[in-house]
Coordinates of C-alpha atoms in Angstrom, one line a residue:
M1 CA -27.0 5.0 -38.7
F2 CA -28.0 4.1 -35.1
H3 CA -31.5 6.0 -35.2
K4 CA -32.3 4.8 -38.7
K5 CA -31.5 1.1 -37.3
F6 CA -33.8 2.2 -34.6
L7 CA -36.8 3.1 -36.9
N8 CA -36.5 0.9 -39.0
R9 CA -36.7 -1.7 -36.0
F10 CA -39.4 -0.2 -34.7
T11 CA -42.4 1.5 -36.2
F12 CA -43.1 5.1 -34.5
G13 CA -46.2 3.5 -33.2
Q14 CA -44.2 1.1 -31.0
V15 CA -41.5 3.7 -29.9
T16 CA -45.1 5.5 -28.0
I17 CA -46.4 3.1 -27.1
A18 CA -43.2 1.4 -25.0
A19 CA -43.1 5.5 -23.9
V20 CA -46.3 6.0 -22.5
F21 CA -45.9 2.6 -20.3
I22 CA -42.8 3.7 -19.4
Y23 CA -43.9 6.6 -18.3
L24 CA -47.1 4.4 -16.8
A25 CA -45.0 2.6 -15.0
Y26 CA -42.5 5.5 -13.2
S27 CA -46.3 6.8 -12.6
L28 CA -47.5 4.2 -10.7
V29 CA -44.1 3.1 -9.4
T30 CA -43.5 6.8 -8.0
L31 CA -47.5 6.9 -7.0
A32 CA -46.2 3.8 -5.0
L33 CA -43.5 5.1 -2.6
Y34 CA -44.7 8.8 -2.2
Q35 CA -47.8 9.0 -2.2
S36 CA -47.8 12.3 -3.1
L37 CA -50.5 14.8 -5.6
A38 CA -47.9 15.0 -8.2
G39 CA -47.7 11.1 -8.6
I40 CA -51.4 10.8 -8.7
I41 CA -51.0 13.9 -11.2
N42 CA -48.4 11.5 -13.3
T43 CA -50.5 8.4 -13.0
L44 CA -53.8 9.7 -14.2
I45 CA -52.2 11.6 -17.6
S46 CA -50.0 8.2 -17.8
G47 CA -53.1 6.6 -17.7
F48 CA -55.0 8.9 -20.2
L49 CA -52.2 8.7 -22.8
A50 CA -52.0 4.9 -22.6
Y51 CA -55.5 4.2 -23.1
L52 CA -55.3 7.1 -26.4
A53 CA -52.6 4.9 -27.8
I54 CA -54.2 1.7 -27.5
T55 CA -57.4 3.0 -29.4
D56 CA -55.4 5.0 -31.6
L57 CA -53.6 1.2 -32.2
N58 CA -56.9 -0.6 -32.4
Q59 CA -58.6 1.3 -34.3
T60 CA -58.8 0.8 -38.8
K61 CA -60.8 4.3 -39.7
H62 CA -57.8 6.5 -39.7
T63 CA -54.3 5.1 -41.0
I64 CA -52.4 8.0 -39.6
R65 CA -54.0 7.7 -36.0
K66 CA -52.9 3.5 -36.1
N67 CA -49.2 5.1 -37.8
Y68 CA -48.8 7.8 -35.0
P69 CA -50.9 7.0 -32.5
I70 CA -51.5 10.2 -30.1
F71 CA -49.5 12.5 -32.2
A72 CA -51.6 12.3 -35.1
R73 CA -54.9 13.6 -32.9
F74 CA -52.7 16.9 -33.0
R75 CA -53.9 16.9 -36.6
Y76 CA -56.8 16.5 -36.3
M77 CA -57.2 19.8 -33.6
F78 CA -55.0 21.9 -35.7
E79 CA -57.4 21.5 -38.2
S80 CA -60.5 21.7 -36.1
I81 CA -59.5 25.3 -35.5
R82 CA -57.9 26.7 -38.6
P83 CA -60.7 29.1 -39.8
E84 CA -60.3 30.3 -36.5
M85 CA -56.2 30.5 -36.6
R86 CA -56.9 32.0 -39.7
Q87 CA -59.3 34.9 -39.0
Y88 CA -57.9 36.0 -35.6
F89 CA -54.2 36.2 -36.2
W90 CA -53.4 35.5 -40.3
E91 CA -56.3 36.7 -42.3
G92 CA -55.1 41.2 -43.9
E93 CA -58.0 42.8 -43.3
L94 CA -59.2 41.9 -47.8
D95 CA -58.4 38.8 -47.3
G96 CA -61.3 37.1 -45.6
K97 CA -63.6 34.7 -47.4
P98 CA -66.7 34.9 -47.8
F99 CA -66.8 38.3 -46.5
N100 CA -63.5 39.7 -45.8
R101 CA -62.9 41.5 -42.1
R102 CA -63.6 45.2 -43.8
E103 CA -66.6 44.2 -44.7
R104 CA -67.3 42.7 -41.4
S105 CA -67.1 45.4 -39.5
I106 CA -68.8 47.9 -40.8
V107 CA -71.4 45.7 -40.4
Y108 CA -70.5 44.9 -36.8
Q109 CA -70.3 49.0 -36.2
R110 CA -73.5 50.3 -38.2
A111 CA -75.2 47.8 -36.1
K112 CA -74.0 48.5 -33.1
N113 CA -74.0 52.6 -34.2
E114 CA -70.2 52.7 -33.4
K115 CA -67.9 54.7 -35.7
Q116 CA -67.8 54.3 -38.9
T117 CA -65.0 55.4 -40.5
V118 CA -61.8 54.3 -41.7
S119 CA -58.5 56.4 -42.2
F120 CA -55.3 56.5 -43.0
G121 CA -56.2 55.6 -47.2
M122 CA -58.3 52.6 -49.4
Q123 CA -56.3 49.0 -48.9
D124 CA -58.0 47.7 -51.9
D125 CA -55.5 48.5 -54.9
P126 CA -56.9 50.9 -58.1
N127 CA -55.0 49.2 -60.2
R128 CA -55.8 45.2 -60.2
I129 CA -58.2 44.0 -62.7
G130 CA -61.7 44.0 -61.0
Y131 CA -61.3 47.2 -59.3
E132 CA -64.8 48.7 -59.0
W133 CA -65.6 52.0 -58.4
A134 CA -68.2 54.9 -58.5
A135 CA -67.6 58.5 -60.9
H136 CA -68.4 61.3 -58.0
S137 CA -69.7 64.8 -59.3
V138 CA -68.2 68.0 -58.6
Y139 CA -71.9 68.4 -58.1
P140 CA -72.6 66.7 -55.1
K141 CA -77.0 66.5 -53.8
H142 CA -78.5 66.8 -50.9
V143 CA -80.3 64.3 -49.3
D144 CA -82.9 64.4 -45.9
D145 CA -85.3 61.8 -46.6
T146 CA -83.1 58.4 -46.1
N147 CA -85.7 55.9 -46.4
F148 CA -85.6 54.8 -49.7
R149 CA -88.6 53.0 -50.7
T150 CA -90.3 51.3 -54.1
L151 CA -93.7 50.5 -55.0
I152 CA -94.1 46.6 -55.9
G153 CA -97.7 46.0 -57.6
G154 CA -98.0 46.1 -61.3
S155 CA -102.1 46.8 -62.8
D156 CA -103.4 43.4 -61.8
C157 CA -102.0 43.4 -58.0
K158 CA -104.7 45.2 -55.4
Q159 CA -103.2 45.5 -52.0
P160 CA -99.3 46.8 -53.9
Y161 CA -96.3 47.4 -51.8
S162 CA -94.0 49.7 -50.5
A163 CA -91.1 48.1 -49.9
S164 CA -87.6 49.4 -48.6
V165 CA -84.8 49.3 -50.6
Y166 CA -83.2 46.6 -49.0
N167 CA -85.3 44.0 -46.9
I168 CA -83.5 41.0 -45.1
S169 CA -83.2 37.9 -47.5
A170 CA -85.0 34.6 -47.5
M171 CA -83.5 32.2 -44.6
S172 CA -86.5 29.6 -42.7
Y173 CA -87.7 28.9 -39.2
G174 CA -85.5 25.9 -39.2
A175 CA -82.2 26.7 -39.9
L176 CA -81.7 30.0 -38.2
S177 CA -83.3 29.4 -34.1
K178 CA -86.3 30.7 -33.2
K179 CA -84.4 33.4 -31.1
A180 CA -83.3 34.9 -34.4
I181 CA -86.6 35.2 -36.8
T182 CA -87.8 36.9 -33.9
A183 CA -84.8 39.2 -33.2
L184 CA -84.9 39.8 -37.3
N185 CA -88.6 40.0 -37.7
E186 CA -88.7 43.0 -34.7
G187 CA -85.8 44.8 -36.3
A188 CA -87.8 44.5 -39.7
K189 CA -91.1 46.4 -37.6
I190 CA -88.7 49.5 -36.1
G191 CA -86.8 50.0 -39.2
G192 CA -89.7 49.6 -41.3
F193 CA -89.0 47.2 -44.1
A194 CA -89.6 43.6 -45.3
H195 CA -88.9 40.1 -43.9
N196 CA -88.6 37.1 -46.5
T197 CA -89.8 33.9 -44.3
G198 CA -87.7 31.2 -46.7
E199 CA -89.0 28.1 -47.9
G200 CA -89.8 27.3 -44.2
G201 CA -93.2 28.5 -44.0
I202 CA -94.5 31.5 -41.4
S203 CA -93.3 30.3 -37.5
Q204 CA -94.8 32.2 -35.1
Y205 CA -91.3 33.7 -34.6
H206 CA -91.9 35.7 -38.2
R207 CA -95.0 37.2 -36.9
S208 CA -93.5 39.4 -34.9
G209 CA -94.8 42.0 -36.1
G210 CA -92.8 43.0 -38.9
D211 CA -93.5 42.9 -43.3
L212 CA -93.2 38.8 -44.2
I213 CA -92.2 38.0 -48.0
W214 CA -93.7 34.6 -47.8
Q215 CA -91.4 32.6 -50.1
I216 CA -93.3 29.3 -51.4
G217 CA -91.0 26.5 -52.4
T218 CA -90.9 23.0 -54.2
G219 CA -91.8 21.8 -50.7
Y220 CA -94.9 24.0 -50.3
F221 CA -94.1 24.4 -46.4
G222 CA -97.4 25.9 -44.7
C223 CA -99.3 25.5 -47.4
R224 CA -99.2 21.5 -48.7
D225 CA -101.6 18.4 -48.4
A226 CA -101.0 15.3 -46.4
K227 CA -98.7 14.0 -49.7
G228 CA -96.8 16.6 -50.4
F229 CA -99.0 18.9 -53.1
F230 CA -100.1 22.9 -53.2
D231 CA -102.9 23.3 -50.8
E232 CA -104.8 26.0 -52.0
A233 CA -106.7 26.4 -48.8
L234 CA -104.0 26.5 -46.9
F235 CA -102.6 29.3 -49.1
E236 CA -105.4 31.3 -48.6
E237 CA -105.5 31.0 -45.5
R238 CA -102.1 32.3 -44.8
A239 CA -101.8 34.2 -47.7
N240 CA -104.1 36.7 -45.9
Y241 CA -102.2 37.2 -42.6
P242 CA -101.8 40.7 -42.4
E243 CA -98.3 41.1 -42.2
V244 CA -98.3 39.0 -44.7
K245 CA -97.2 41.3 -47.6
M246 CA -96.2 39.7 -50.6
I247 CA -95.3 36.1 -52.0
E248 CA -92.2 35.0 -53.4
I249 CA -92.3 31.6 -55.4
K250 CA -88.7 30.5 -55.3
L251 CA -87.8 28.2 -58.6
S252 CA -84.1 28.1 -58.1
Q253 CA -80.8 29.7 -55.2
G254 CA -78.2 30.9 -55.5
A255 CA -76.8 28.8 -53.0
K256 CA -77.4 25.2 -54.6
P257 CA -79.7 25.4 -58.0
G258 CA -81.1 23.3 -58.9
H259 CA -81.0 21.1 -55.8
G260 CA -83.4 19.8 -53.5
G261 CA -83.4 20.0 -50.0
L262 CA -84.3 17.6 -47.0
L263 CA -85.2 17.8 -43.4
P264 CA -83.7 15.8 -41.7
A265 CA -86.1 12.8 -39.1
E266 CA -84.4 14.2 -35.8
K267 CA -85.2 18.3 -36.7
N268 CA -88.3 17.5 -37.3
T269 CA -90.1 18.3 -34.3
V270 CA -94.0 19.1 -33.7
E271 CA -93.5 22.5 -33.9
I272 CA -91.9 22.4 -36.9
S273 CA -93.7 19.7 -38.2
Q274 CA -96.9 22.3 -37.6
I275 CA -95.3 25.1 -39.0
R276 CA -94.3 23.0 -42.5
N277 CA -97.6 20.9 -42.2
I278 CA -96.0 17.2 -42.2
T279 CA -95.5 14.4 -40.3
P280 CA -93.4 15.3 -37.0
H281 CA -90.2 13.2 -36.8
T282 CA -90.1 11.8 -40.7
T283 CA -88.2 12.8 -42.8
V284 CA -89.4 15.3 -45.2
H285 CA -88.2 15.9 -49.4
S286 CA -87.9 19.3 -50.7
P287 CA -87.9 17.7 -54.5
S288 CA -85.3 19.8 -57.0
A289 CA -88.9 20.6 -59.0
H290 CA -92.2 21.8 -58.8
T291 CA -95.0 19.1 -58.2
A292 CA -97.5 22.7 -59.4
F293 CA -96.1 23.5 -62.5
T294 CA -93.3 21.9 -64.7
N295 CA -93.1 24.6 -67.6
P296 CA -93.4 28.0 -68.4
Q297 CA -97.4 28.2 -69.3
E298 CA -98.4 26.5 -66.1
L299 CA -95.8 28.9 -64.6
V300 CA -98.1 32.2 -65.3
Q301 CA -101.1 30.8 -64.4
F302 CA -99.8 29.4 -60.8
I303 CA -98.9 33.1 -60.7
G304 CA -102.4 34.2 -61.8
K305 CA -103.7 32.0 -59.2
L306 CA -101.5 32.9 -56.4
R307 CA -102.6 36.3 -56.5
F308 CA -106.4 35.7 -56.4
L309 CA -106.1 33.6 -53.6
S310 CA -104.1 36.2 -51.7
N311 CA -106.8 39.1 -52.6
G312 CA -104.2 40.8 -55.0
K313 CA -101.1 40.5 -53.2
P314 CA -98.3 41.2 -55.1
V315 CA -96.6 37.5 -56.5
G316 CA -93.4 37.3 -58.0
F317 CA -90.6 34.5 -58.2
K318 CA -87.2 34.0 -57.1
I319 CA -84.6 32.3 -59.7
C320 CA -81.1 32.0 -60.0
I321 CA -80.2 31.9 -63.8
G322 CA -78.7 29.4 -65.6
R323 CA -80.0 28.5 -68.7
R324 CA -80.9 32.2 -70.2
D325 CA -84.2 30.2 -72.9
E326 CA -85.5 29.6 -70.0
F327 CA -85.4 32.7 -68.7
T328 CA -86.6 34.1 -72.0
N329 CA -89.4 31.3 -72.3
I330 CA -90.9 32.5 -68.8
I331 CA -90.9 36.0 -70.7
K332 CA -93.1 34.8 -73.6
A333 CA -95.4 33.1 -71.8
M334 CA -96.3 35.6 -69.5
M335 CA -96.9 37.7 -72.5
E336 CA -98.6 35.4 -74.5
A337 CA -101.7 34.6 -71.2
N338 CA -101.0 38.4 -70.5
I339 CA -100.4 37.4 -66.5
Y340 CA -97.2 39.3 -65.0
P341 CA -95.2 38.6 -61.7
D342 CA -95.5 41.6 -59.8
F343 CA -91.8 40.9 -59.4
I344 CA -88.5 39.0 -60.6
T345 CA -86.2 38.2 -57.8
I346 CA -82.5 37.3 -59.2
D347 CA -80.2 35.4 -57.9
G348 CA -77.1 35.5 -57.8
A349 CA -74.6 32.1 -57.8
E350 CA -72.6 33.9 -55.2
G351 CA -75.7 33.6 -52.3
G352 CA -75.1 31.1 -49.6
T353 CA -76.9 30.6 -46.5
G354 CA -78.3 28.2 -47.7
A355 CA -76.5 24.5 -47.1
A356 CA -75.6 22.5 -50.6
P357 CA -72.4 20.5 -52.1
L358 CA -69.4 22.1 -53.2
E359 CA -70.0 21.9 -56.8
F360 CA -73.6 23.4 -56.7
I361 CA -72.3 26.6 -54.4
D362 CA -68.3 26.9 -56.4
Y363 CA -70.1 25.7 -60.0
M364 CA -73.5 25.8 -60.5
G365 CA -75.2 29.3 -61.9
M366 CA -75.0 32.7 -62.9
A367 CA -73.3 35.4 -61.1
L368 CA -75.2 38.6 -60.0
N369 CA -74.1 41.3 -61.9
D370 CA -74.3 39.3 -65.2
A371 CA -77.8 37.1 -64.6
L372 CA -79.4 40.7 -63.5
V373 CA -78.4 42.6 -66.4
F374 CA -79.7 39.9 -68.5
A375 CA -82.7 40.0 -66.6
N376 CA -83.1 43.9 -66.6
K377 CA -82.3 43.4 -70.8
T378 CA -84.7 41.0 -71.5
L379 CA -87.5 43.2 -70.1
I380 CA -86.8 45.6 -71.4
E381 CA -86.7 43.9 -74.9
N382 CA -90.0 43.0 -74.7
G383 CA -91.3 46.6 -73.3
L384 CA -91.6 44.9 -69.8
R385 CA -89.6 46.8 -68.0
D386 CA -92.1 49.6 -66.4
K387 CA -94.9 46.4 -65.2
I388 CA -91.8 44.3 -63.3
K389 CA -89.9 45.2 -60.4
L390 CA -86.6 43.7 -60.3
L391 CA -85.1 42.5 -57.0
A392 CA -81.8 41.3 -56.2
S393 CA -79.8 39.2 -53.6
G394 CA -75.8 37.9 -53.4
R395 CA -73.1 39.4 -51.2
I396 CA -74.9 42.9 -50.8
I397 CA -74.1 44.6 -47.5
S398 CA -72.9 48.0 -48.1
A399 CA -73.7 51.2 -50.1
F400 CA -71.7 50.9 -52.2
D401 CA -73.3 47.5 -53.2
I402 CA -76.7 48.6 -53.3
A403 CA -75.7 51.5 -55.6
K404 CA -73.9 49.5 -58.2
T405 CA -76.8 46.5 -58.1
M406 CA -79.3 48.8 -58.9
A407 CA -77.0 50.8 -61.4
L408 CA -77.6 47.4 -62.9
G409 CA -81.3 47.1 -63.1
A410 CA -82.4 46.7 -59.3
D411 CA -85.0 48.4 -58.0
A412 CA -84.6 46.7 -54.7
C413 CA -82.6 44.3 -53.0
Y414 CA -82.0 41.9 -50.2
S415 CA -79.2 40.7 -47.4
A416 CA -79.1 37.8 -45.7
R417 CA -75.5 37.1 -44.8
G418 CA -75.2 41.0 -43.2
M419 CA -78.4 40.8 -40.8
M420 CA -76.6 37.4 -39.9
F421 CA -73.9 40.1 -38.9
A422 CA -75.8 42.4 -37.8
L423 CA -77.0 39.6 -35.1
G424 CA -74.0 38.9 -34.0
C425 CA -72.4 36.0 -36.6
I426 CA -68.6 36.0 -36.7
Q427 CA -68.1 33.8 -39.7
A428 CA -67.8 30.3 -38.4
L429 CA -68.4 28.3 -41.3
Q430 CA -70.3 25.8 -39.4
C431 CA -74.0 27.3 -40.0
D432 CA -74.8 23.5 -41.8
S433 CA -73.6 21.8 -38.6
G434 CA -75.8 23.0 -36.2
H435 CA -73.3 23.9 -33.5
C436 CA -73.5 27.9 -34.7
P437 CA -70.9 29.2 -31.8
V438 CA -73.5 32.9 -31.4
G439 CA -77.0 30.7 -32.0
I440 CA -77.9 32.0 -35.1
A441 CA -78.1 28.9 -37.3
T442 CA -79.2 26.0 -35.2
Q443 CA -81.5 24.9 -33.2
D444 CA -79.6 23.9 -30.6
E445 CA -81.6 25.5 -27.2
T446 CA -78.1 26.1 -25.2
L447 CA -76.2 27.8 -28.2
Y448 CA -78.9 30.0 -29.2
R449 CA -80.4 30.4 -25.0
S450 CA -77.6 33.5 -24.9
L451 CA -79.0 35.2 -27.7
D452 CA -80.1 38.7 -26.5
V453 CA -83.2 39.2 -29.4
T454 CA -84.2 43.1 -26.9
D455 CA -80.3 43.8 -28.2
K456 CA -80.1 42.1 -31.6
R457 CA -83.6 43.3 -33.1
M458 CA -82.1 46.5 -32.2
R459 CA -78.8 45.9 -34.1
V460 CA -80.7 44.7 -37.5
A461 CA -82.7 47.8 -37.3
N462 CA -80.0 50.1 -36.4
F463 CA -77.2 48.0 -39.7
H464 CA -80.7 49.3 -42.0
K465 CA -80.9 53.0 -40.8
N466 CA -77.1 53.1 -41.6
T467 CA -76.9 51.4 -44.7
M468 CA -79.8 53.4 -45.5
K469 CA -78.0 56.5 -44.4
A470 CA -74.5 56.0 -45.7
L471 CA -76.4 55.1 -49.4
G472 CA -78.4 58.5 -48.6
E473 CA -74.7 60.0 -48.5
F474 CA -73.2 57.8 -51.7
I475 CA -76.0 58.5 -54.0
S476 CA -75.3 62.5 -53.5
A477 CA -72.1 62.2 -54.3
I478 CA -72.5 61.0 -57.1
G479 CA -74.9 63.3 -58.0
Y480 CA -78.3 62.0 -57.9
E481 CA -81.5 62.2 -54.7
K482 CA -83.0 58.9 -55.2
P483 CA -81.3 55.3 -56.0
S484 CA -84.0 55.1 -58.5
E485 CA -82.0 58.4 -60.8
I486 CA -78.4 55.7 -60.4
E487 CA -77.7 55.2 -64.4
P488 CA -74.7 52.2 -65.4
K489 CA -72.4 54.9 -66.4
T490 CA -71.5 56.4 -63.1
F491 CA -69.9 52.7 -62.3
H492 CA -66.8 51.6 -64.0
K493 CA -65.0 48.2 -63.5
R494 CA -60.8 48.1 -64.6
V495 CA -61.0 45.5 -67.4
N496 CA -57.1 45.2 -68.2
H497 CA -54.2 47.1 -67.4
G498 CA -55.1 50.7 -67.9
V499 CA -58.6 49.8 -69.0
N500 CA -62.0 51.0 -67.4
K501 CA -65.1 50.7 -68.8
S502 CA -68.3 52.0 -67.4
F503 CA -71.3 49.6 -66.7
Q504 CA -73.0 51.6 -69.5
E505 CA -69.9 50.5 -71.6
M506 CA -69.8 46.8 -70.3
Y507 CA -73.8 45.6 -70.4
F508 CA -75.7 48.1 -72.2
D509 CA -74.5 50.0 -75.4
Q510 CA -75.2 47.8 -77.4
L511 CA -79.1 47.3 -76.2
D512 CA -79.0 51.1 -76.7
T513 CA -77.8 50.2 -80.6
R514 CA -80.6 47.8 -81.2
K515 CA -83.3 50.3 -80.0
K516 CA -82.3 53.1 -82.0
Q517 CA -82.3 50.7 -85.2

């Protein structure tokens, strides 16, 4: 009963203050009497604790610190290291989000040319609803050449591009460090695959020899006038760089569809401003919508304009599908104008290198599987599938991911986070903080200084090469020699207890029935 009455009379804060100052007084007396090293240390510690306690009691921002001085600080400390503690000590092989430990590990192993096998059986549950698998063949093929490519460029394209089926997705310089961009581009050069610039423009670090896909976003960075509108002359100049192989108009992205961006003044350095053709040390907005076009008809004309200005290079657009009618309206506008993009990139809502509000990252946009099937079926229904290639992005890091995505209609795939893992990303979940511990998603020189471009470029190239090798082994086991031969009937998904359906049954049988009628 005594301790309850005591705590009723004195708050926890008052008790803490009293204890700290008793400790401080004891330390001072000990120091005065004995003048020992222990006394000095005790005095420093007690003085520091007294400072913390007084600071906590006098501040007004955090109630918990005011009520529980000093001790409440442990709450913030534990909260700050929670992701690391969970990842290193408690996370299971299949628990991590957005990528689990097994997925991350296979990228690291392939990037380092290390052992790429696992033992003692599967860890996933094949009986869970949602489990996906591929049906193998008793007559497997043999695949020697795993340099899988697809030719992108329609009848109006003068400079078609033979693209790898697996490429680096859009990540701008500014979001990523100069060393990370350089390593990605040099890795793309070594491996013979393409590197998407992201909407931040073409930096000198993108021009390290790798093939580029120049992405044009709503800010028109690198091809904008003083007011932020599209500048034809600047575009024409940079679109005709020899390393620029394709042009991609970004309508929306999976991480934040329908949402613009902001480049704070403190991040808008002289170097960044020159790359993006903006005024340095000013805050620059990327609007949520384009100003060069406002409807499907104008978008189609814009595609034709970019193809002309780039001397016939492949031009396409990237979209995270939301309203289906808007996508079908774009298709109708193409047919009416007889102007077609060379490719369409479908970005799933699960894409996520771009920092975004929670509501956009978790609750906006269509998932990749559904969006890709919808786009593929829409093109087939309108007789356009042979004219337009489909690229896909959104959590694609393994051979299974690539093969499954191609079964649903993709001709080629992108990966952003897979390539970041190859660079050494540890999924610290601090991409938007500027404090990336491995020097990838940061502009802090003290953090990216240690990123060794010579080593990391080889890891990027190795990851691509070994993933293509794994893709060759995977498709040969299911009876194919080329990724383009993969059919949706090969892949299955458990949709209920005891019920499996092939992708053909889930997505395409209805289309086949309509075609026969």
